[in-house]
mmCIF file with all atom_site columns, C-alpha atoms in Angstrom:
data_model
loop_
_atom_site.group_PDB
_atom_site.id
_atom_site.type_symbol
_atom_site.label_atom_id
_atom_site.label_alt_id
_atom_site.label_comp_id
_atom_site.label_asym_id
_atom_site.label_entity_id
_atom_site.label_seq_id
_atom_site.pdbx_PDB_ins_code
_atom_site.Cartn_x
_atom_site.Cartn_y
_atom_site.Cartn_z
_atom_site.occupancy
_atom_site.B_iso_or_equiv
_atom_site.pdbx_formal_charge
_atom_site.auth_seq_id
_atom_site.auth_comp_id
_atom_site.auth_asym_id
_atom_site.auth_atom_id
_atom_site.pdbx_PDB_model_num
ATOM 1   C CA . MET A 1 1   ? 271.270 -218.873 230.559 1.00 0.00 ? 1   MET A CA 1
ATOM 2   C CA . GLY A 1 2   ? 269.514 -220.700 227.991 1.00 0.00 ? 2   GLY A CA 1
ATOM 3   C CA . ILE A 1 3   ? 267.567 -220.557 224.281 1.00 0.00 ? 3   ILE A CA 1
ATOM 4   C CA . THR A 1 4   ? 264.466 -220.115 222.992 1.00 0.00 ? 4   THR A CA 1
ATOM 5   C CA . VAL A 1 5   ? 263.862 -223.509 220.688 1.00 0.00 ? 5   VAL A CA 1
ATOM 6   C CA . LYS A 1 6   ? 260.882 -223.883 218.195 1.00 0.00 ? 6   LYS A CA 1
ATOM 7   C CA . ILE A 1 7   ? 259.583 -227.294 218.440 1.00 0.00 ? 7   ILE A CA 1
ATOM 8   C CA . VAL A 1 8   ? 257.141 -228.141 215.877 1.00 0.00 ? 8   VAL A CA 1
ATOM 9   C CA . ASP A 1 9   ? 255.123 -231.720 215.663 1.00 0.00 ? 9   ASP A CA 1
ATOM 10  C CA . VAL A 1 10  ? 254.876 -233.322 212.495 1.00 0.00 ? 10  VAL A CA 1
ATOM 11  C CA . SER A 1 11  ? 251.765 -236.396 211.170 1.00 0.00 ? 11  SER A CA 1
ATOM 12  C CA . GLY A 1 12  ? 253.539 -238.683 209.524 1.00 0.00 ? 12  GLY A CA 1
ATOM 13  C CA . ALA A 1 13  ? 251.588 -237.940 206.229 1.00 0.00 ? 13  ALA A CA 1
ATOM 14  C CA . GLY A 1 14  ? 253.777 -234.987 207.143 1.00 0.00 ? 14  GLY A CA 1
ATOM 15  C CA . ARG A 1 15  ? 251.100 -232.696 207.853 1.00 0.00 ? 15  ARG A CA 1
ATOM 16  C CA . VAL A 1 16  ? 252.059 -229.919 210.512 1.00 0.00 ? 16  VAL A CA 1
ATOM 17  C CA . GLY A 1 17  ? 250.385 -229.867 214.122 1.00 0.00 ? 17  GLY A CA 1
ATOM 18  C CA . THR A 1 18  ? 251.124 -228.195 217.498 1.00 0.00 ? 18  THR A CA 1
ATOM 19  C CA . THR A 1 19  ? 254.266 -225.162 217.700 1.00 0.00 ? 19  THR A CA 1
ATOM 20  C CA . THR A 1 20  ? 255.967 -224.703 220.932 1.00 0.00 ? 20  THR A CA 1
ATOM 21  C CA . LEU A 1 21  ? 258.109 -222.729 222.064 1.00 0.00 ? 21  LEU A CA 1
ATOM 22  C CA . LEU A 1 22  ? 260.825 -223.778 224.479 1.00 0.00 ? 22  LEU A CA 1
ATOM 23  C CA . GLU A 1 23  ? 262.306 -220.430 226.764 1.00 0.00 ? 23  GLU A CA 1
ATOM 24  C CA . GLY A 1 24  ? 265.611 -221.753 228.691 1.00 0.00 ? 24  GLY A CA 1
ATOM 25  C CA . VAL A 1 25  ? 266.670 -224.934 227.286 1.00 0.00 ? 25  VAL A CA 1
ATOM 26  C CA . SER A 1 26  ? 270.878 -225.606 227.637 1.00 0.00 ? 26  SER A CA 1
ATOM 27  C CA . SER A 1 27  ? 272.496 -224.959 223.213 1.00 0.00 ? 27  SER A CA 1
ATOM 28  C CA . ARG A 1 28  ? 273.998 -228.567 224.852 1.00 0.00 ? 28  ARG A CA 1
ATOM 29  C CA . ILE A 1 29  ? 271.226 -230.777 225.587 1.00 0.00 ? 29  ILE A CA 1
ATOM 30  C CA . THR A 1 30  ? 270.428 -234.972 225.143 1.00 0.00 ? 30  THR A CA 1
ATOM 31  C CA . LEU A 1 31  ? 267.489 -235.891 223.020 1.00 0.00 ? 31  LEU A CA 1
ATOM 32  C CA . ARG A 1 32  ? 266.668 -237.120 226.461 1.00 0.00 ? 32  ARG A CA 1
ATOM 33  C CA . ASP A 1 33  ? 266.588 -233.918 228.400 1.00 0.00 ? 33  ASP A CA 1
ATOM 34  C CA . LEU A 1 34  ? 264.500 -232.460 224.970 1.00 0.00 ? 34  LEU A CA 1
ATOM 35  C CA . VAL A 1 35  ? 262.151 -234.757 224.844 1.00 0.00 ? 35  VAL A CA 1
ATOM 36  C CA . ARG A 1 36  ? 261.456 -234.484 228.965 1.00 0.00 ? 36  ARG A CA 1
ATOM 37  C CA . THR A 1 37  ? 261.864 -230.912 228.729 1.00 0.00 ? 37  THR A CA 1
ATOM 38  C CA . ARG A 1 38  ? 259.256 -230.575 225.791 1.00 0.00 ? 38  ARG A CA 1
ATOM 39  C CA . VAL A 1 39  ? 256.534 -233.096 227.890 1.00 0.00 ? 39  VAL A CA 1
ATOM 40  C CA . ARG A 1 40  ? 257.549 -230.821 231.338 1.00 0.00 ? 40  ARG A CA 1
ATOM 41  C CA . GLU A 1 41  ? 256.347 -227.600 229.720 1.00 0.00 ? 41  GLU A CA 1
ATOM 42  C CA . GLU A 1 42  ? 253.492 -229.307 227.906 1.00 0.00 ? 42  GLU A CA 1
ATOM 43  C CA . VAL A 1 43  ? 252.310 -230.901 230.989 1.00 0.00 ? 43  VAL A CA 1
ATOM 44  C CA . ALA A 1 44  ? 252.702 -227.581 233.241 1.00 0.00 ? 44  ALA A CA 1
ATOM 45  C CA . ARG A 1 45  ? 250.702 -225.352 230.845 1.00 0.00 ? 45  ARG A CA 1
ATOM 46  C CA . PHE A 1 46  ? 247.618 -228.122 230.666 1.00 0.00 ? 46  PHE A CA 1
ATOM 47  C CA . ASN A 1 47  ? 248.232 -228.303 234.412 1.00 0.00 ? 47  ASN A CA 1
ATOM 48  C CA . ALA A 1 48  ? 247.818 -224.398 234.638 1.00 0.00 ? 48  ALA A CA 1
ATOM 49  C CA . ALA A 1 49  ? 244.136 -224.190 232.497 1.00 0.00 ? 49  ALA A CA 1
ATOM 50  C CA . PRO A 1 50  ? 243.313 -227.246 232.617 1.00 0.00 ? 50  PRO A CA 1
ATOM 51  C CA . GLN A 1 51  ? 241.171 -228.281 229.607 1.00 0.00 ? 51  GLN A CA 1
ATOM 52  C CA . PRO A 1 52  ? 239.185 -231.979 228.129 1.00 0.00 ? 52  PRO A CA 1
ATOM 53  C CA . VAL A 1 53  ? 241.291 -232.704 225.474 1.00 0.00 ? 53  VAL A CA 1
ATOM 54  C CA . PHE A 1 54  ? 245.570 -232.977 226.427 1.00 0.00 ? 54  PHE A CA 1
ATOM 55  C CA . ARG A 1 55  ? 247.700 -231.542 223.505 1.00 0.00 ? 55  ARG A CA 1
ATOM 56  C CA . GLY A 1 56  ? 250.026 -232.995 224.232 1.00 0.00 ? 56  GLY A CA 1
ATOM 57  C CA . LEU A 1 57  ? 252.950 -235.726 223.147 1.00 0.00 ? 57  LEU A CA 1
ATOM 58  C CA . VAL A 1 58  ? 251.974 -239.153 224.335 1.00 0.00 ? 58  VAL A CA 1
ATOM 59  C CA . MET A 1 59  ? 248.323 -240.814 225.832 1.00 0.00 ? 59  MET A CA 1
ATOM 60  C CA . PRO A 1 60  ? 248.180 -239.574 228.924 1.00 0.00 ? 60  PRO A CA 1
ATOM 61  C CA . GLU A 1 61  ? 246.979 -242.802 230.961 1.00 0.00 ? 61  GLU A CA 1
ATOM 62  C CA . GLY A 1 62  ? 242.895 -243.276 230.947 1.00 0.00 ? 62  GLY A CA 1
ATOM 63  C CA . GLY A 1 63  ? 242.981 -241.203 227.748 1.00 0.00 ? 63  GLY A CA 1
ATOM 64  C CA . LEU A 1 64  ? 241.579 -241.478 224.859 1.00 0.00 ? 64  LEU A CA 1
ATOM 65  C CA . PRO A 1 65  ? 242.825 -239.912 221.161 1.00 0.00 ? 65  PRO A CA 1
ATOM 66  C CA . THR A 1 66  ? 241.165 -237.810 219.690 1.00 0.00 ? 66  THR A CA 1
ATOM 67  C CA . ALA A 1 67  ? 241.759 -235.863 215.886 1.00 0.00 ? 67  ALA A CA 1
ATOM 68  C CA . GLU A 1 68  ? 242.012 -232.359 218.744 1.00 0.00 ? 68  GLU A CA 1
ATOM 69  C CA . GLY A 1 69  ? 245.011 -233.926 220.834 1.00 0.00 ? 69  GLY A CA 1
ATOM 70  C CA . PHE A 1 70  ? 243.769 -236.645 223.766 1.00 0.00 ? 70  PHE A CA 1
ATOM 71  C CA . ARG A 1 71  ? 240.029 -236.487 226.089 1.00 0.00 ? 71  ARG A CA 1
ATOM 72  C CA . LEU A 1 72  ? 240.838 -237.248 229.751 1.00 0.00 ? 72  LEU A CA 1
ATOM 73  C CA . LEU A 1 73  ? 238.476 -239.547 230.775 1.00 0.00 ? 73  LEU A CA 1
ATOM 74  C CA . GLU A 1 74  ? 238.010 -237.755 234.374 1.00 0.00 ? 74  GLU A CA 1
ATOM 75  C CA . GLN A 1 75  ? 239.536 -234.422 235.163 1.00 0.00 ? 75  GLN A CA 1
ATOM 76  C CA . ARG A 1 76  ? 242.758 -234.102 236.787 1.00 0.00 ? 76  ARG A CA 1
ATOM 77  C CA . ARG A 1 77  ? 245.978 -233.340 236.882 1.00 0.00 ? 77  ARG A CA 1
ATOM 78  C CA . LEU A 1 78  ? 249.057 -234.653 234.738 1.00 0.00 ? 78  LEU A CA 1
ATOM 79  C CA . ASP A 1 79  ? 252.240 -235.856 235.957 1.00 0.00 ? 79  ASP A CA 1
ATOM 80  C CA . TRP A 1 80  ? 255.546 -234.836 234.049 1.00 0.00 ? 80  TRP A CA 1
ATOM 81  C CA . GLU A 1 81  ? 257.208 -236.671 235.216 1.00 0.00 ? 81  GLU A CA 1
ATOM 82  C CA . ARG A 1 82  ? 255.270 -239.981 233.960 1.00 0.00 ? 82  ARG A CA 1
ATOM 83  C CA . GLN A 1 83  ? 254.279 -237.894 230.883 1.00 0.00 ? 83  GLN A CA 1
ATOM 84  C CA . ALA A 1 84  ? 258.147 -238.424 230.406 1.00 0.00 ? 84  ALA A CA 1
ATOM 85  C CA . ASP A 1 85  ? 258.548 -241.545 231.138 1.00 0.00 ? 85  ASP A CA 1
ATOM 86  C CA . ARG A 1 86  ? 256.025 -242.624 228.492 1.00 0.00 ? 86  ARG A CA 1
ATOM 87  C CA . ALA A 1 87  ? 257.584 -239.963 225.954 1.00 0.00 ? 87  ALA A CA 1
ATOM 88  C CA . ILE A 1 88  ? 260.793 -242.232 226.731 1.00 0.00 ? 88  ILE A CA 1
ATOM 89  C CA . GLU A 1 89  ? 259.355 -245.355 225.896 1.00 0.00 ? 89  GLU A CA 1
ATOM 90  C CA . ALA A 1 90  ? 256.725 -244.058 223.468 1.00 0.00 ? 90  ALA A CA 1
ATOM 91  C CA . PHE A 1 91  ? 260.672 -243.165 221.297 1.00 0.00 ? 91  PHE A CA 1
ATOM 92  C CA . GLY A 1 92  ? 261.740 -246.559 222.009 1.00 0.00 ? 92  GLY A CA 1
ATOM 93  C CA . ARG A 1 93  ? 259.070 -247.844 220.620 1.00 0.00 ? 93  ARG A CA 1
ATOM 94  C CA . ASN A 1 94  ? 259.407 -245.563 217.240 1.00 0.00 ? 94  ASN A CA 1
ATOM 95  C CA . GLY A 1 95  ? 255.830 -244.036 218.202 1.00 0.00 ? 95  GLY A CA 1
ATOM 96  C CA . PHE A 1 96  ? 258.430 -240.669 217.067 1.00 0.00 ? 96  PHE A CA 1
ATOM 97  C CA . PHE A 1 97  ? 261.380 -239.591 215.887 1.00 0.00 ? 97  PHE A CA 1
ATOM 98  C CA . VAL A 1 98  ? 262.811 -236.162 215.975 1.00 0.00 ? 98  VAL A CA 1
ATOM 99  C CA . LEU A 1 99  ? 264.080 -234.311 212.982 1.00 0.00 ? 99  LEU A CA 1
ATOM 100 C CA . VAL A 1 100 ? 266.719 -231.332 214.277 1.00 0.00 ? 100 VAL A CA 1
ATOM 101 C CA . ASP A 1 101 ? 268.132 -229.460 211.605 1.00 0.00 ? 101 ASP A CA 1
ATOM 102 C CA . ASP A 1 102 ? 266.763 -232.206 208.858 1.00 0.00 ? 102 ASP A CA 1
ATOM 103 C CA . ARG A 1 103 ? 268.833 -234.110 210.521 1.00 0.00 ? 103 ARG A CA 1
ATOM 104 C CA . GLN A 1 104 ? 266.641 -237.397 212.385 1.00 0.00 ? 104 GLN A CA 1
ATOM 105 C CA . VAL A 1 105 ? 267.873 -238.169 216.340 1.00 0.00 ? 105 VAL A CA 1
ATOM 106 C CA . THR A 1 106 ? 268.131 -241.666 216.481 1.00 0.00 ? 106 THR A CA 1
ATOM 107 C CA . GLU A 1 107 ? 269.618 -242.153 220.003 1.00 0.00 ? 107 GLU A CA 1
ATOM 108 C CA . LEU A 1 108 ? 268.540 -240.844 224.087 1.00 0.00 ? 108 LEU A CA 1
ATOM 109 C CA . ASP A 1 109 ? 271.438 -239.570 224.593 1.00 0.00 ? 109 ASP A CA 1
ATOM 110 C CA . GLU A 1 110 ? 273.041 -238.151 221.943 1.00 0.00 ? 110 GLU A CA 1
ATOM 111 C CA . GLN A 1 111 ? 274.472 -234.652 222.210 1.00 0.00 ? 111 GLN A CA 1
ATOM 112 C CA . LEU A 1 112 ? 272.334 -231.581 220.421 1.00 0.00 ? 112 LEU A CA 1
ATOM 113 C CA . GLU A 1 113 ? 273.946 -228.621 219.343 1.00 0.00 ? 113 GLU A CA 1
ATOM 114 C CA . LEU A 1 114 ? 270.565 -226.214 219.501 1.00 0.00 ? 114 LEU A CA 1
ATOM 115 C CA . THR A 1 115 ? 270.381 -222.262 218.948 1.00 0.00 ? 115 THR A CA 1
ATOM 116 C CA . ALA A 1 116 ? 267.550 -220.181 218.265 1.00 0.00 ? 116 ALA A CA 1
ATOM 117 C CA . ASP A 1 117 ? 267.202 -220.892 214.603 1.00 0.00 ? 117 ASP A CA 1
ATOM 118 C CA . SER A 1 118 ? 267.579 -224.653 215.052 1.00 0.00 ? 118 SER A CA 1
ATOM 119 C CA . ASP A 1 119 ? 264.274 -226.262 212.892 1.00 0.00 ? 119 ASP A CA 1
ATOM 120 C CA . ILE A 1 120 ? 263.083 -229.667 215.898 1.00 0.00 ? 120 ILE A CA 1
ATOM 121 C CA . ARG A 1 121 ? 260.805 -231.592 214.537 1.00 0.00 ? 121 ARG A CA 1
ATOM 122 C CA . PHE A 1 122 ? 259.295 -234.259 216.225 1.00 0.00 ? 122 PHE A CA 1
ATOM 123 C CA . VAL A 1 123 ? 257.091 -236.944 213.483 1.00 0.00 ? 123 VAL A CA 1
ATOM 124 C CA . ARG A 1 124 ? 254.801 -238.925 215.001 1.00 0.00 ? 124 ARG A CA 1
ATOM 125 C CA . LEU A 1 125 ? 254.196 -242.094 212.628 1.00 0.00 ? 125 LEU A CA 1
ATOM 126 C CA . VAL A 1 126 ? 251.246 -242.988 214.751 1.00 0.00 ? 126 VAL A CA 1
ATOM 127 C CA . GLN A 1 127 ? 248.604 -242.214 216.979 1.00 0.00 ? 127 GLN A CA 1
ATOM 128 C CA . LEU A 1 128 ? 250.215 -242.727 220.267 1.00 0.00 ? 128 LEU A CA 1
ATOM 129 C CA . VAL A 1 129 ? 247.652 -244.812 221.941 1.00 0.00 ? 129 VAL A CA 1
ATOM 130 C CA . GLY A 1 130 ? 249.434 -245.862 225.440 1.00 0.00 ? 130 GLY A CA 1
ATOM 131 C CA . GLY A 1 131 ? 252.143 -244.259 224.588 1.00 0.00 ? 131 GLY A CA 1
#
């Protein structure tokens, strides 16, 4: 049985954006698995109630960046694995970084020790056009 953690998205300028609760997360998890879990959940929520704008970590293929997220040129279901791969690639290109309890996590395979009180922040350095 996992824990519920809160993830906060922050712009490079420090503006707080979306806050997401992830349930059932292992208290010991790699950053890679945390990113993939986050993306899987946001895609599942989007696919359950599609909207013209996807408010996720990275832009889906065929999307356009907007102030609210990423506008899809055609309404469709998203593939969470493809989105997760795009997010992992974006991390490797410094498209975003992750802070856990005010400490920057620099390696995708680093083992994290999370609690329900952990402060997890995804900081976007640039608009993630193309992933």
